[in-house]
């Protein structure tokens, strides 16, 4: 007995089918700057910059133009965005929730620079609730701030080292009354995989600070910039494992 | 053989993938005939390509009738929207498709036997597979080799300005023999912080000054003088795929530099 099921319609109002993802925001730089989930990027770099192309040649690109650089990630050639003096933001329309902020990147100097930003959810002025992943000068550190108090947790080892690629996730747990964070890290091509303990809790903040954005390479609009190469960044609801965040849209 | 839909393996949901057909057959472009007797009215030849149909058969063995319905609901959710289909034999290439039909075949004693066979039919309007990862190369006055697949690629090209302005830049595409096959000419002076971004896929040109998109008479399209959007074609490569087309830049004055980004497509 055959039962035909009609496929579900999944078209935006404009009538164009789009890729669907469980994430609230997912950017895969091999597809361009615009997020899979539709958020538009704002990239600024008040100077030229360099990248290494697929032939291994160093190329200079113009003012504020994206530096799509070829590297190897998990054994395969891939394209990511090189960032140093670059500032990249996306609108953040979701509220603090139990969720996972995920990054695939190559270490290029951020970790060894005190207070250099890796990825940040919050407003330009560092007010209100925010989530920071930056360096404490030696290790990567995740901080949950409710606008009044904050709690942090740091990785215990100085990894990844310069040139290594890694998957990093910050899990934010929201119990409805409190929030806390922990870090997960897997250094590619090694056996290094680590999960920190949960941070202490802060009283739950219901919204991010006014004007919050998802920002790469810097904490706030005037923070210390890092140096990194980013392949993918995403925020997904739930406490999602590194494996799941990296292997599905 | 594993089939991945949006990077998730179907085999994780079902007992087995028993059928996979249509994903390897090459698509052959059919060229529309051009009426020579009316050559003055020719806009250009057109090419039509048939969509590709891929059929996937799933052996499903849930433990209960409720689980069967849950699994079908899960499949429906995952099959919504534009899909990227990958297979184990070519994990570096994806086919962009839509789910066109689902058939659920129930076995004898279907009200107590939860096992079933699900046939998924996908339609790819663009029958070509795309590399998962794009390629990026710097451009200059030297010929940059741009590898192509077995179908055309529409790149995105950046042209950068310089302290000594790049005046009237030109993008040149050459075939494997070195013969020019495409040219795109601009009338514009690109200063230090200027850039032109040419998208051959959407046929859009943007002009930026210090990262700010220009409009009106300063827009990218206003700078276009003549020629056509650069397309990388396997017709410009050697039959065995060894020698590839090249892209280079020239200008009336100044030293033109740029970047080209594209994915190879496979018929």
Coordinates of N, CA, C and O in Angstrom, one line a residue, chain A residues 40-130:
Chain A
X40 N 22.6 40.5 7.6 CA 23.6 41.1 6.7 C 24.8 41.5 7.5 O 24.7 42.0 8.7
X41 N 26.0 41.5 6.9 CA 27.2 41.8 7.6 C 27.6 43.2 7.5 O 27.3 43.9 6.4
X42 N 28.3 43.8 8.5 CA 28.9 45.1 8.4 C 30.4 44.9 8.6 O 30.8 44.6 9.7
X43 N 31.2 45.1 7.6 CA 32.6 44.9 7.7 C 33.3 46.2 7.5 O 33.0 46.9 6.5
X44 N 34.2 46.5 8.4 CA 35.0 47.7 8.2 C 36.5 47.4 8.5 O 36.8 46.6 9.4
X45 N 37.3 48.0 7.7 CA 38.8 47.9 8.0 C 39.4 49.2 7.3 O 39.4 49.3 6.0
X46 N 39.8 50.1 8.0 CA 40.2 51.4 7.5 C 41.6 51.3 6.9 O 42.4 52.2 7.1
X47 N 41.9 50.3 6.1 CA 43.2 50.2 5.5 C 43.1 49.0 4.5 O 42.1 48.2 4.5
X48 N 44.2 48.8 3.8 CA 44.3 47.6 3.0 C 44.6 46.4 4.0 O 44.9 46.6 5.2
X49 N 44.5 45.2 3.5 CA 44.9 44.0 4.3 C 45.4 42.9 3.3 O 45.2 43.0 2.1
X50 N 45.9 41.9 3.9 CA 46.4 40.8 3.0 C 45.7 39.5 3.3 O 45.2 39.3 4.4
X51 N 45.8 38.6 2.4 CA 45.2 37.3 2.5 C 46.1 36.3 1.7 O 46.9 36.8 0.9
X52 N 46.0 35.0 2.0 CA 46.7 34.0 1.2 C 45.7 33.3 0.4 O 44.7 32.8 0.9
X53 N 45.9 33.3 -0.9 CA 44.8 32.7 -1.8 C 45.0 31.2 -2.0 O 45.9 30.6 -1.3
X54 N 44.2 30.6 -2.8 CA 44.2 29.1 -3.0 C 45.5 28.6 -3.6 O 45.8 27.4 -3.6
X55 N 46.3 29.5 -4.2 CA 47.6 29.1 -4.8 C 48.7 29.4 -3.8 O 49.9 29.1 -4.2
X56 N 48.4 29.9 -2.6 CA 49.4 30.1 -1.6 C 50.1 31.5 -1.8 O 51.1 31.8 -1.1
X57 N 49.5 32.3 -2.6 CA 50.1 33.7 -2.9 C 49.5 34.7 -2.0 O 48.3 34.7 -1.8
X58 N 50.3 35.6 -1.5 CA 49.8 36.7 -0.6 C 49.2 37.8 -1.5 O 49.9 38.2 -2.4
X59 N 48.0 38.1 -1.2 CA 47.3 39.1 -2.0 C 46.9 40.3 -1.1 O 46.4 40.1 0.0
X60 N 47.0 41.5 -1.6 CA 46.6 42.7 -0.9 C 45.2 43.1 -1.4 O 45.0 43.2 -2.6
X61 N 44.3 43.3 -0.4 CA 42.9 43.7 -0.8 C 42.6 45.1 -0.3 O 43.3 45.5 0.7
X62 N 41.7 45.8 -0.9 CA 41.4 47.2 -0.6 C 40.7 47.4 0.7 O 40.3 46.6 1.4
X63 N 40.6 48.7 1.0 CA 39.9 49.3 2.2 C 38.6 48.6 2.3 O 37.7 48.6 1.4
X64 N 38.3 48.0 3.5 CA 37.0 47.4 3.9 C 36.6 46.2 3.0 O 35.4 45.8 3.2
X65 N 37.4 45.7 2.2 CA 37.0 44.6 1.4 C 37.3 43.3 2.2 O 38.4 43.2 2.9
X66 N 36.5 42.3 2.1 CA 36.7 41.1 2.9 C 37.9 40.3 2.4 O 38.2 40.2 1.3
X67 N 38.6 39.7 3.4 CA 39.8 38.9 3.2 C 39.5 37.5 3.2 O 39.7 36.8 4.3
X68 N 38.9 36.9 2.1 CA 38.6 35.5 2.1 C 39.9 34.7 1.9 O 40.5 34.8 0.8
X69 N 40.3 34.0 2.9 CA 41.6 33.4 2.8 C 41.5 31.9 2.8 O 40.6 31.3 3.5
X70 N 42.4 31.2 2.0 CA 42.3 29.7 1.9 C 43.2 29.1 3.0 O 44.4 29.5 3.2
X71 N 42.7 28.2 3.7 CA 43.5 27.4 4.7 C 43.0 26.0 4.7 O 42.0 25.6 4.0
X72 N 43.6 25.2 5.5 CA 43.2 23.8 5.7 C 42.5 23.7 7.1 O 43.0 24.1 8.1
X73 N 41.3 23.1 7.1 CA 40.6 22.9 8.3 C 40.1 21.5 8.4 O 39.4 21.0 7.4
X74 N 40.4 20.7 9.4 CA 40.0 19.3 9.5 C 40.4 18.5 8.3 O 39.7 17.7 7.8
X75 N 41.6 18.8 7.8 CA 42.2 18.0 6.7 C 41.7 18.4 5.3 O 42.1 17.8 4.3
X76 N 40.9 19.4 5.2 CA 40.3 19.8 3.9 C 40.6 21.3 3.6 O 40.5 22.1 4.5
X77 N 40.9 21.6 2.3 CA 41.1 23.0 1.9 C 39.7 23.7 2.1 O 38.7 23.2 1.7
X78 N 39.8 24.9 2.6 CA 38.5 25.6 2.9 C 38.8 27.1 2.8 O 40.0 27.6 2.7
X79 N 37.7 27.9 2.8 CA 37.8 29.4 2.8 C 37.3 29.9 4.1 O 36.2 29.5 4.6
X80 N 38.0 30.9 4.7 CA 37.5 31.6 5.9 C 37.8 33.0 5.7 O 38.4 33.5 4.7
X81 N 37.5 33.8 6.8 CA 37.7 35.2 6.8 C 38.9 35.6 7.7 O 38.9 35.3 8.9
X82 N 39.9 36.2 7.1 CA 41.1 36.6 7.9 C 40.7 37.9 8.6 O 40.2 38.9 7.9
X83 N 41.0 38.0 9.9 CA 40.6 39.2 10.6 C 41.8 39.7 11.5 O 42.4 38.8 12.2
X84 N 42.1 40.9 11.5 CA 43.1 41.5 12.4 C 42.6 42.9 12.7 O 42.0 43.2 13.7
X85 N 42.8 43.9 11.8 CA 42.3 45.2 12.0 C 40.9 45.3 11.4 O 40.4 46.4 11.2
X86 N 40.2 44.2 11.3 CA 38.9 44.1 10.7 C 37.8 44.1 11.8 O 38.0 43.4 12.8
X87 N 36.7 44.7 11.5 CA 35.6 44.7 12.4 C 34.4 44.2 11.7 O 34.0 44.7 10.6
X88 N 33.8 43.1 12.2 CA 32.7 42.5 11.5 C 31.5 42.3 12.5 O 31.7 41.7 13.6
X89 N 30.3 42.8 12.2 CA 29.2 42.6 13.1 C 28.0 42.1 12.3 O 27.9 42.3 11.1
X90 N 27.0 41.5 13.0 CA 25.8 41.1 12.5 C 24.7 41.5 13.5 O 24.9 41.5 14.7
X91 N 23.5 41.8 13.0 CA 22.4 42.1 13.9 C 22.1 40.9 14.9 O 22.2 39.8 14.5
X92 N 21.8 41.2 16.1 CA 21.4 40.2 17.1 C 20.0 40.4 17.5 O 19.8 41.3 18.3
X93 N 19.1 39.6 17.0 CA 17.7 39.8 17.3 C 17.2 38.8 18.3 O 16.0 38.8 18.6
X94 N 18.0 37.9 18.8 CA 17.6 36.9 19.7 C 17.9 37.4 21.1 O 18.7 38.3 21.3
X95 N 17.3 36.9 22.1 CA 17.5 37.3 23.5 C 18.3 36.2 24.2 O 18.5 35.1 23.7
X96 N 18.9 36.6 25.4 CA 19.6 35.6 26.2 C 18.8 34.3 26.4 O 17.6 34.5 26.8
X97 N 19.4 33.2 26.2 CA 18.6 31.9 26.3 C 19.7 30.8 26.5 O 20.9 31.1 26.3
X98 N 19.2 29.7 26.9 CA 20.1 28.5 26.9 C 20.5 28.3 25.4 O 19.6 28.0 24.6
X99 N 21.8 28.5 25.1 CA 22.2 28.4 23.8 C 23.7 28.2 23.7 O 24.4 28.2 24.7
X100 N 24.1 28.0 22.4 CA 25.5 27.7 22.2 C 26.1 28.6 21.1 O 25.5 28.7 20.0
X101 N 27.1 29.3 21.5 CA 27.8 30.2 20.5 C 29.0 29.4 20.0 O 29.9 29.0 20.8
X102 N 29.2 29.3 18.7 CA 30.1 28.3 18.2 C 31.0 29.0 17.2 O 30.6 29.9 16.4
X103 N 32.3 28.6 17.2 CA 33.3 29.3 16.3 C 34.2 28.2 15.8 O 34.7 27.4 16.5
X104 N 34.5 28.3 14.5 CA 35.6 27.5 13.9 C 36.6 28.5 13.4 O 36.3 29.4 12.7
X105 N 37.9 28.3 13.9 CA 38.8 29.4 13.6 C 40.2 28.8 13.6 O 40.5 27.7 14.0
X106 N 41.2 29.7 13.2 CA 42.6 29.4 13.3 C 43.2 30.4 14.2 O 43.0 31.6 14.0
X107 N 44.0 30.0 15.1 CA 44.6 30.9 16.0 C 45.8 31.7 15.3 O 46.6 31.1 14.6
X108 N 45.7 33.0 15.4 CA 46.7 33.8 14.7 C 47.3 34.9 15.7 O 47.9 35.9 15.2
X109 N 47.0 34.8 17.0 CA 47.5 35.8 17.9 C 46.6 36.3 18.9 O 47.0 37.0 19.9
X110 N 45.3 36.1 18.8 CA 44.3 36.6 19.7 C 44.5 36.1 21.1 O 44.5 36.9 22.1
X111 N 44.8 34.8 21.3 CA 44.9 34.2 22.6 C 46.0 34.8 23.4 O 45.9 34.9 24.7
X112 N 47.1 35.3 22.8 CA 48.2 35.8 23.6 C 48.1 37.3 23.9 O 49.0 37.8 24.5
X113 N 47.0 37.9 23.4 CA 46.9 39.3 23.6 C 45.8 39.6 24.6 O 44.6 39.3 24.4
X114 N 46.2 40.2 25.7 CA 45.3 40.4 26.8 C 44.1 41.2 26.4 O 44.2 42.3 25.8
X115 N 42.9 40.7 26.7 CA 41.6 41.4 26.4 C 41.3 41.5 24.9 O 40.3 42.1 24.6
X116 N 42.0 40.8 24.1 CA 41.7 40.8 22.7 C 40.4 39.9 22.5 O 40.3 38.9 23.1
X117 N 39.5 40.4 21.7 CA 38.3 39.7 21.5 C 38.3 38.7 20.4 O 39.0 38.8 19.4
X118 N 37.6 37.6 20.7 CA 37.4 36.5 19.7 C 36.0 36.6 19.1 O 35.8 36.7 17.9
X119 N 35.0 36.5 20.0 CA 33.6 36.7 19.5 C 32.8 37.3 20.7 O 33.1 37.1 21.8
X120 N 31.8 38.1 20.3 CA 31.1 38.9 21.3 C 29.6 39.1 20.9 O 29.3 39.3 19.8
X121 N 28.8 38.9 21.9 CA 27.4 39.3 21.8 C 27.0 40.4 22.7 O 27.1 40.1 24.0
X122 N 26.8 41.5 22.3 CA 26.5 42.7 23.1 C 26.5 43.9 22.3 O 26.7 43.9 21.1
X123 N 26.4 45.1 23.0 CA 26.4 46.3 22.3 C 27.8 46.9 22.2 O 28.7 46.5 22.8
X124 N 27.8 48.0 21.5 CA 29.1 48.6 21.2 C 29.8 49.2 22.5 O 31.0 49.2 22.6
X125 N 29.0 49.7 23.4 CA 29.5 50.4 24.5 C 29.7 49.5 25.8 O 30.1 50.0 26.8
X126 N 29.6 48.2 25.6 CA 29.8 47.3 26.7 C 28.9 47.6 27.9 O 29.4 47.6 29.1
X127 N 27.6 47.9 27.6 CA 26.7 48.1 28.7 C 25.6 47.0 28.5 O 25.4 46.5 27.5
X128 N 24.9 46.8 29.6 CA 23.8 45.8 29.6 C 24.3 44.4 29.5 O 25.5 44.2 29.6
X129 N 23.4 43.5 29.4 CA 23.8 42.1 29.3 C 24.6 41.8 28.1 O 24.4 42.3 27.0
X130 N 25.6 40.9 28.3 CA 26.5 40.6 27.1 C 27.3 39.3 27.4 O 27.4 38.9 28.6

